[in-house]
Amino acid sequence: MRAALYHDRKDIRVEEIDEGTVGDGQVRVDVDSCGICGSDLHEYTAGPIFVPVGDPHPLSQETAPIRMGHEFSGTVSEVGDSVTSVSVGDAVAINPILSCGECRQCREGNYHICDSIGFLGLSGGNGGFAESVVVDEVHAVPLGDDVPLEYGALVEPLAVGLHAVRRSGLQAGDSVAVFGSGPIGLSVIQCARAAGAGTIYVSEPRKARRERAADCGADELIDPTTTDAVEYITSAADGGADVTFEVAGVEASLNDAIQSTRPSGTTTVVSIWEEEVSTHPNNLVLGERTVTGTLAYLGGPRSDEEYGMVIEMLANGRLDPDPFITGRIGLEEIVDNGFEQLLNPESDHVKILVKPNE
Ligand SMILES: [Zn+2]
Ligand SMILES: [Zn+2]
């Protein structure tokens, strides 16, 4: 079968590989859709970051080249012995989190910040830019009958946004400012809207992404190349937004986010960073502001885990993936019409879905 493998920075190749066999406790999933994520782009332009080189990842035991793609959905086509949670024909979203089950965070149920955290499709362990994957049963989360299969590929980025909003302390009626409206920024906007946010301000330099932000429920759109976002939000939101989110991963947006937060408010940093940046600690001290970080999500199906919540919110229409999806491509086009398109500053793309079986 065909699959896209990450070899190194700027070196992703679609190759013929063995489809593997389904062992005890494992399932085969025929991939419907797999989204190209900002983390994939970081690996492509500045990596390897999560992709293991040299020492294998402690949980996947793999090093590059690895099969890429961690935001995907598909249909179960084969189940191994002792599998009980899914059957052949079931639609599933993949929970890509790899965790050890033994460290302190895992023992406390916070496996998304495991000491050995990894992700299928980034840390080894089979990714979704492939015709099919074989994964342990725990990674196949049932979508149910009310969520279209393609939407299953958006469960992962929506769970990132939902987890960030739940960690932020947002309360109904709070003003919110979001810096950056790529896929995760849009996800934060939708989840903040669903959580009862008051006015949502969005600062984003790209026009097409501002328009998508409006489709996701943003109220006030700011182009930071022509408007001083800090001045605007401080004045419009009576001293600053109650809750702000940094989702762009650049120094200016981090500082704008902190300075647009009202005294005693909270900035939640969602971006993964390529390098160190600087900020003035007085921005925190003088207004008693809090800055906190957030990673991933709880990827299980239960109603107290973010995958379970997102699937329910997709089924009842509280979340809508349509504004995210700007393109659908075949596997062979993944570099030229996928990665390179998303990196092109002139392009209006937000989320491109790879369809390996079409
Ligand atoms: Zn992702
Ligand atoms: Zn652990």
CSV table of C-alpha atoms and ligand atoms in Angstrom, one decimal:
chain,number,residue,atom,x,y,z
A,1,MET,CA,0.0,0.0,0.0
A,2,ARG,CA,1.0,3.7,-0.3
A,3,ALA,CA,1.9,5.9,2.6
A,4,ALA,CA,3.7,9.2,3.2
A,5,LEU,CA,6.9,8.9,5.2
A,6,TYR,CA,8.8,11.7,7.0
A,7,HIS,CA,12.5,11.2,6.3
A,8,ASP,CA,13.9,14.6,7.3
A,9,ARG,CA,13.3,18.3,7.1
A,10,LYS,CA,11.9,19.1,3.6
A,11,ASP,CA,11.9,15.4,2.8
A,12,ILE,CA,8.5,13.7,2.8
A,13,ARG,CA,8.1,10.8,0.3
A,14,VAL,CA,5.1,8.8,-0.8
A,15,GLU,CA,6.3,5.2,-0.9
A,16,GLU,CA,5.1,1.6,-1.3
A,17,ILE,CA,5.2,-0.1,2.2
A,18,ASP,CA,3.9,-3.3,3.8
A,19,GLU,CA,0.4,-2.9,5.2
A,20,GLY,CA,1.3,-4.9,8.3
A,21,THR,CA,-0.8,-7.6,10.1
A,22,VAL,CA,-3.4,-7.1,12.8
A,23,GLY,CA,-2.2,-8.6,16.2
A,24,ASP,CA,-4.1,-9.4,19.4
A,25,GLY,CA,-5.9,-6.2,20.6
A,26,GLN,CA,-5.3,-4.3,17.4
A,27,VAL,CA,-7.5,-3.1,14.6
A,28,ARG,CA,-7.0,-2.1,11.0
A,29,VAL,CA,-8.5,1.2,9.9
A,30,ASP,CA,-9.0,2.1,6.3
A,31,VAL,CA,-8.3,5.8,6.2
A,32,ASP,CA,-11.0,8.2,5.0
A,33,SER,CA,-9.4,11.6,5.7
A,34,CYS,CA,-6.2,12.8,7.3
A,35,GLY,CA,-5.7,16.5,8.0
A,36,ILE,CA,-2.3,18.3,7.5
A,37,CYS,CA,-1.6,20.0,10.9
A,38,GLY,CA,0.6,22.9,11.9
A,39,SER,CA,2.8,20.5,13.8
A,40,ASP,CA,3.4,18.6,10.5
A,41,LEU,CA,4.4,21.9,8.9
A,42,HIS,CA,6.8,22.6,11.8
A,43,GLU,CA,8.4,19.1,11.2
A,44,TYR,CA,8.7,19.8,7.5
A,45,THR,CA,10.2,23.3,7.8
A,46,ALA,CA,12.1,23.2,11.1
A,47,GLY,CA,12.1,19.5,12.3
A,48,PRO,CA,12.6,17.0,13.3
A,49,ILE,CA,10.9,18.2,16.5
A,50,PHE,CA,8.6,15.4,17.7
A,51,VAL,CA,9.9,12.9,15.1
A,52,PRO,CA,12.5,10.7,16.8
A,53,VAL,CA,16.0,10.6,15.3
A,54,GLY,CA,18.9,8.7,16.9
A,55,ASP,CA,17.3,7.1,19.9
A,56,PRO,CA,13.9,5.5,19.1
A,57,HIS,CA,10.8,6.9,20.8
A,58,PRO,CA,10.4,5.0,24.1
A,59,LEU,CA,6.8,4.0,23.3
A,60,SER,CA,6.8,3.5,19.5
A,61,GLN,CA,10.4,2.2,19.4
A,62,GLU,CA,10.7,3.9,16.0
A,63,THR,CA,13.0,6.5,14.4
A,64,ALA,CA,12.7,8.4,11.2
A,65,PRO,CA,11.6,7.5,8.6
A,66,ILE,CA,8.2,7.4,10.2
A,67,ARG,CA,4.6,7.3,8.7
A,68,MET,CA,3.2,10.7,9.1
A,69,GLY,CA,-0.4,12.0,9.8
A,70,HIS,CA,-2.1,12.3,13.2
A,71,GLU,CA,-5.5,13.9,12.5
A,72,PHE,CA,-7.6,11.2,10.9
A,73,SER,CA,-10.7,9.1,10.6
A,74,GLY,CA,-11.6,5.9,8.8
A,75,THR,CA,-13.5,2.7,8.9
A,76,VAL,CA,-12.5,-0.4,10.8
A,77,SER,CA,-11.8,-3.2,8.3
A,78,GLU,CA,-10.3,-5.9,10.5
A,79,VAL,CA,-10.1,-6.6,14.3
A,80,GLY,CA,-7.7,-8.8,16.2
A,81,ASP,CA,-8.5,-11.2,19.0
A,82,SER,CA,-9.8,-9.8,22.2
A,83,VAL,CA,-10.9,-6.5,20.6
A,84,THR,CA,-14.2,-5.5,22.2
A,85,SER,CA,-14.8,-1.7,21.7
A,86,VAL,CA,-15.2,-1.6,17.9
A,87,SER,CA,-16.3,-4.0,15.1
A,88,VAL,CA,-15.7,-4.2,11.4
A,89,GLY,CA,-17.5,-1.4,9.6
A,90,ASP,CA,-17.4,1.1,12.5
A,91,ALA,CA,-16.5,4.7,11.8
A,92,VAL,CA,-13.7,5.9,14.0
A,93,ALA,CA,-11.6,9.0,14.8
A,94,ILE,CA,-8.1,8.2,15.8
A,95,ASN,CA,-6.8,9.2,19.2
A,96,PRO,CA,-3.0,9.5,18.4
A,97,ILE,CA,-1.7,9.9,21.9
A,98,LEU,CA,1.0,7.5,23.1
A,99,SER,CA,1.4,7.4,26.8
A,100,CYS,CA,3.3,5.1,29.2
A,101,GLY,CA,0.5,4.4,31.7
A,102,GLU,CA,3.1,4.4,34.6
A,103,CYS,CA,4.4,8.0,35.2
A,104,ARG,CA,2.8,10.2,37.8
A,105,GLN,CA,0.7,12.2,35.2
A,106,CYS,CA,-0.6,8.9,33.7
A,107,ARG,CA,-1.4,7.5,37.1
A,108,GLU,CA,-3.4,10.7,37.8
A,109,GLY,CA,-5.4,10.3,34.5
A,110,ASN,CA,-3.5,13.2,32.7
A,111,TYR,CA,-1.9,10.9,30.1
A,112,HIS,CA,-1.7,13.8,27.6
A,113,ILE,CA,1.2,15.2,29.6
A,114,CYS,CA,2.9,11.8,30.1
A,115,ASP,CA,6.7,12.0,30.6
A,116,SER,CA,7.1,9.9,27.5
A,117,ILE,CA,4.3,11.6,25.5
A,118,GLY,CA,4.2,10.8,21.8
A,119,PHE,CA,1.7,10.9,18.9
A,120,LEU,CA,0.9,8.3,16.3
A,121,GLY,CA,2.1,9.8,13.0
A,122,LEU,CA,4.7,12.1,14.7
A,123,SER,CA,6.6,9.8,17.1
A,124,GLY,CA,6.2,6.6,15.0
A,125,GLY,CA,3.5,4.0,15.5
A,126,ASN,CA,1.7,4.5,12.1
A,127,GLY,CA,0.2,7.6,10.7
A,128,GLY,CA,-2.9,8.4,8.7
A,129,PHE,CA,-1.3,9.6,5.4
A,130,ALA,CA,-1.6,6.0,4.3
A,131,GLU,CA,-4.3,3.8,2.8
A,132,SER,CA,-4.7,2.0,6.1
A,133,VAL,CA,-3.2,1.8,9.6
A,134,VAL,CA,-2.9,-0.9,12.2
A,135,VAL,CA,-3.2,0.5,15.7
A,136,ASP,CA,-4.0,-0.7,19.2
A,137,GLU,CA,-7.7,-0.8,19.9
A,138,VAL,CA,-7.4,2.2,22.4
A,139,HIS,CA,-6.6,4.5,19.5
A,140,ALA,CA,-9.8,3.8,17.6
A,141,VAL,CA,-12.6,6.0,19.0
A,142,PRO,CA,-16.1,5.3,17.7
A,143,LEU,CA,-17.7,8.3,15.9
A,144,GLY,CA,-21.3,6.9,16.1
A,145,ASP,CA,-23.9,7.3,13.5
A,146,ASP,CA,-24.5,11.1,13.7
A,147,VAL,CA,-21.0,12.4,12.7
A,148,PRO,CA,-19.9,12.3,9.1
A,149,LEU,CA,-16.8,10.2,8.6
A,150,GLU,CA,-14.9,13.1,7.1
A,151,TYR,CA,-15.6,15.2,10.2
A,152,GLY,CA,-13.7,12.5,12.2
A,153,ALA,CA,-10.5,14.0,10.9
A,154,LEU,CA,-11.3,17.3,12.7
A,155,VAL,CA,-11.9,15.7,16.1
A,156,GLU,CA,-8.2,16.0,16.9
A,157,PRO,CA,-7.8,19.8,16.3
A,158,LEU,CA,-11.2,20.5,17.8
A,159,ALA,CA,-10.1,18.6,21.0
A,160,VAL,CA,-7.0,20.8,21.2
A,161,GLY,CA,-9.2,23.9,21.2
A,162,LEU,CA,-11.7,22.4,23.6
A,163,HIS,CA,-8.9,21.4,26.1
A,164,ALA,CA,-7.4,24.9,25.8
A,165,VAL,CA,-10.8,26.6,26.6
A,166,ARG,CA,-11.5,24.2,29.5
A,167,ARG,CA,-8.0,25.0,30.9
A,168,SER,CA,-8.3,28.8,30.4
A,169,GLY,CA,-10.9,29.4,33.2
A,170,LEU,CA,-13.3,31.0,30.7
A,171,GLN,CA,-16.7,31.7,32.2
A,172,ALA,CA,-19.9,32.5,30.3
A,173,GLY,CA,-20.0,36.2,29.4
A,174,ASP,CA,-16.2,36.7,29.5
A,175,SER,CA,-14.6,38.7,26.8
A,176,VAL,CA,-12.0,36.6,24.8
A,177,ALA,CA,-9.2,37.6,22.5
A,178,VAL,CA,-7.6,35.0,20.1
A,179,PHE,CA,-4.2,35.7,18.5
A,180,GLY,CA,-4.0,33.7,15.3
A,181,SER,CA,-6.8,32.0,13.4
A,182,GLY,CA,-5.3,29.1,11.7
A,183,PRO,CA,-7.0,25.7,12.4
A,184,ILE,CA,-6.3,25.7,16.1
A,185,GLY,CA,-7.3,29.3,16.5
A,186,LEU,CA,-10.6,28.6,14.7
A,187,SER,CA,-11.0,25.6,17.0
A,188,VAL,CA,-10.5,27.8,20.1
A,189,ILE,CA,-13.0,30.4,18.7
A,190,GLN,CA,-15.7,27.7,18.2
A,191,CYS,CA,-15.1,26.1,21.5
A,192,ALA,CA,-15.1,29.5,23.3
A,193,ARG,CA,-18.3,30.4,21.5
A,194,ALA,CA,-19.8,27.1,22.6
A,195,ALA,CA,-18.7,27.8,26.2
A,196,GLY,CA,-20.7,31.0,26.3
A,197,ALA,CA,-18.0,33.6,25.6
A,198,GLY,CA,-19.0,37.3,25.4
A,199,THR,CA,-17.3,39.3,22.7
A,200,ILE,CA,-14.6,37.4,20.9
A,201,TYR,CA,-11.8,39.5,19.4
A,202,VAL,CA,-9.5,37.9,16.8
A,203,SER,CA,-6.1,39.3,15.7
A,204,GLU,CA,-4.9,37.7,12.4
A,205,PRO,CA,-2.9,39.2,9.6
A,206,ARG,CA,-4.4,37.0,6.8
A,207,LYS,CA,-7.7,38.2,5.4
A,208,ALA,CA,-9.0,34.8,4.4
A,209,ARG,CA,-8.3,33.5,7.9
A,210,ARG,CA,-10.1,36.5,9.5
A,211,GLU,CA,-13.1,35.7,7.4
A,212,ARG,CA,-13.0,32.0,8.6
A,213,ALA,CA,-12.8,33.4,12.1
A,214,ALA,CA,-16.1,35.3,11.6
A,215,ASP,CA,-17.7,32.1,10.3
A,216,CYS,CA,-16.6,30.3,13.5
A,217,GLY,CA,-18.2,33.0,15.7
A,218,ALA,CA,-15.7,35.8,16.2
A,219,ASP,CA,-17.3,39.2,16.7
A,220,GLU,CA,-14.4,41.7,16.1
A,221,LEU,CA,-11.7,41.1,13.5
A,222,ILE,CA,-8.4,42.9,13.8
A,223,ASP,CA,-5.6,43.1,11.2
A,224,PRO,CA,-2.5,43.6,13.3
A,225,THR,CA,-0.5,44.9,10.3
A,226,THR,CA,-2.8,48.0,10.2
A,227,THR,CA,-4.3,48.2,13.7
A,228,ASP,CA,-2.6,48.1,17.1
A,229,ALA,CA,-4.3,45.1,18.5
A,230,VAL,CA,-3.4,45.8,22.1
A,231,GLU,CA,-4.7,49.4,21.9
A,232,TYR,CA,-7.9,48.3,20.2
A,233,ILE,CA,-8.7,45.4,22.6
A,234,THR,CA,-7.7,47.4,25.7
A,235,SER,CA,-10.0,50.2,24.7
A,236,ALA,CA,-12.9,48.1,23.4
A,237,ALA,CA,-12.9,45.6,26.3
A,238,ASP,CA,-12.7,48.0,29.2
A,239,GLY,CA,-9.0,47.5,30.1
A,240,GLY,CA,-8.4,44.2,28.2
A,241,ALA,CA,-10.0,40.8,27.5
A,242,ASP,CA,-10.8,38.5,30.4
A,243,VAL,CA,-9.2,35.6,28.7
A,244,THR,CA,-6.7,35.6,25.8
A,245,PHE,CA,-5.3,32.7,23.7
A,246,GLU,CA,-1.9,32.7,21.9
A,247,VAL,CA,-2.3,30.5,18.8
A,248,ALA,CA,0.3,31.9,16.4
A,249,GLY,CA,3.6,30.9,17.8
A,250,VAL,CA,5.4,34.2,17.2
A,251,GLU,CA,6.9,36.6,19.7
A,252,ALA,CA,4.7,39.6,18.7
A,253,SER,CA,1.5,37.6,19.2
A,254,LEU,CA,2.6,36.3,22.6
A,255,ASN,CA,3.3,39.8,23.8
A,256,ASP,CA,0.2,41.2,22.2
A,257,ALA,CA,-1.8,38.4,23.9
A,258,ILE,CA,-0.4,39.2,27.4
A,259,GLN,CA,-0.8,42.9,27.0
A,260,SER,CA,-4.4,42.6,25.7
A,261,THR,CA,-5.4,40.7,28.8
A,262,ARG,CA,-7.1,42.6,31.5
A,263,PRO,CA,-5.3,42.9,34.9
A,264,SER,CA,-5.9,39.7,36.8
A,265,GLY,CA,-6.8,37.9,33.6
A,266,THR,CA,-5.2,34.8,32.0
A,267,THR,CA,-3.3,34.2,28.8
A,268,THR,CA,-3.3,30.6,27.6
A,269,VAL,CA,-0.5,29.6,25.2
A,270,VAL,CA,-1.5,26.9,22.8
A,271,SER,CA,1.3,27.2,20.2
A,272,ILE,CA,4.3,24.8,19.9
A,273,TRP,CA,7.4,27.0,19.5
A,274,GLU,CA,10.3,26.6,17.2
A,275,GLU,CA,12.6,28.9,19.2
A,276,GLU,CA,13.0,30.9,22.4
A,277,VAL,CA,11.2,34.3,22.5
A,278,SER,CA,11.3,37.1,25.0
A,279,THR,CA,8.7,38.9,27.1
A,280,HIS,CA,8.9,41.5,29.9
A,281,PRO,CA,7.9,39.9,33.3
A,282,ASN,CA,6.5,43.3,34.4
A,283,ASN,CA,3.6,42.5,32.0
A,284,LEU,CA,2.7,39.8,34.4
A,285,VAL,CA,3.7,41.4,37.7
A,286,LEU,CA,2.1,44.8,37.3
A,287,GLY,CA,-1.3,43.5,36.3
A,288,GLU,CA,-1.2,40.3,38.3
A,289,ARG,CA,-1.7,38.5,35.0
A,290,THR,CA,-1.4,34.7,34.6
A,291,VAL,CA,0.2,33.0,31.6
A,292,THR,CA,-0.4,29.3,31.3
A,293,GLY,CA,0.3,26.5,28.7
A,294,THR,CA,-1.9,23.8,27.3
A,295,LEU,CA,-1.0,20.6,25.4
A,296,ALA,CA,-3.2,18.3,23.4
A,297,TYR,CA,-6.3,16.7,25.0
A,298,LEU,CA,-7.6,13.6,26.7
A,299,GLY,CA,-8.2,11.5,23.6
A,300,GLY,CA,-10.5,8.8,25.0
A,301,PRO,CA,-14.2,8.2,24.1
A,302,ARG,CA,-15.6,8.8,27.6
A,303,SER,CA,-17.8,11.8,28.3
A,304,ASP,CA,-15.1,13.2,30.7
A,305,GLU,CA,-12.5,13.1,27.9
A,306,GLU,CA,-12.2,15.7,25.2
A,307,TYR,CA,-12.6,13.3,22.3
A,308,GLY,CA,-15.9,12.1,23.8
A,309,MET,CA,-17.0,15.7,24.3
A,310,VAL,CA,-16.1,16.8,20.7
A,311,ILE,CA,-17.8,13.8,19.1
A,312,GLU,CA,-21.0,14.7,21.1
A,313,MET,CA,-20.7,18.4,20.2
A,314,LEU,CA,-20.3,17.4,16.5
A,315,ALA,CA,-23.3,15.2,16.7
A,316,ASN,CA,-25.5,17.9,18.2
A,317,GLY,CA,-24.2,20.7,16.0
A,318,ARG,CA,-22.4,22.8,18.7
A,319,LEU,CA,-19.2,22.4,16.7
A,320,ASP,CA,-19.0,22.7,12.9
A,321,PRO,CA,-15.9,21.6,11.0
A,322,ASP,CA,-17.0,23.1,7.6
A,323,PRO,CA,-15.3,26.5,8.0
A,324,PHE,CA,-11.9,24.7,8.5
A,325,ILE,CA,-11.9,22.5,5.4
A,326,THR,CA,-10.4,24.4,2.4
A,327,GLY,CA,-9.1,21.5,0.3
A,328,ARG,CA,-9.2,17.8,-0.3
A,329,ILE,CA,-6.3,16.1,-2.1
A,330,GLY,CA,-5.0,12.6,-3.0
A,331,LEU,CA,-2.0,11.1,-1.2
A,332,GLU,CA,0.4,11.5,-4.1
A,333,GLU,CA,-0.1,15.3,-4.1
A,334,ILE,CA,0.6,15.7,-0.4
A,335,VAL,CA,3.8,17.7,-0.7
A,336,ASP,CA,3.1,20.0,-3.7
A,337,ASN,CA,-0.7,20.5,-3.2
A,338,GLY,CA,-0.6,20.0,0.6
A,339,PHE,CA,2.4,21.1,2.6
A,340,GLU,CA,3.7,23.6,0.1
A,341,GLN,CA,0.2,25.2,-0.3
A,342,LEU,CA,-0.2,25.6,3.4
A,343,LEU,CA,3.2,27.2,3.7
A,344,ASN,CA,2.6,29.6,0.8
A,345,PRO,CA,1.8,33.0,2.4
A,346,GLU,CA,-0.3,33.9,-0.7
A,347,SER,CA,-2.6,30.9,-0.2
A,348,ASP,CA,-6.0,31.0,1.6
A,349,HIS,CA,-5.9,27.5,2.8
A,350,VAL,CA,-6.7,26.6,6.4
A,351,LYS,CA,-7.1,22.8,6.6
A,352,ILE,CA,-6.3,20.4,3.7
A,353,LEU,CA,-7.6,16.9,4.0
A,354,VAL,CA,-5.6,14.1,2.4
A,355,LYS,CA,-7.8,11.3,1.0
A,356,PRO,CA,-5.5,8.3,0.6
A,357,ASN,CA,-8.2,5.9,-0.8
A,358,GLU,CA,-9.7,8.3,-3.5
B,1,ZN,ZN,-2.3,18.3,15.0
B,2,ZN,ZN,3.1,8.4,31.4
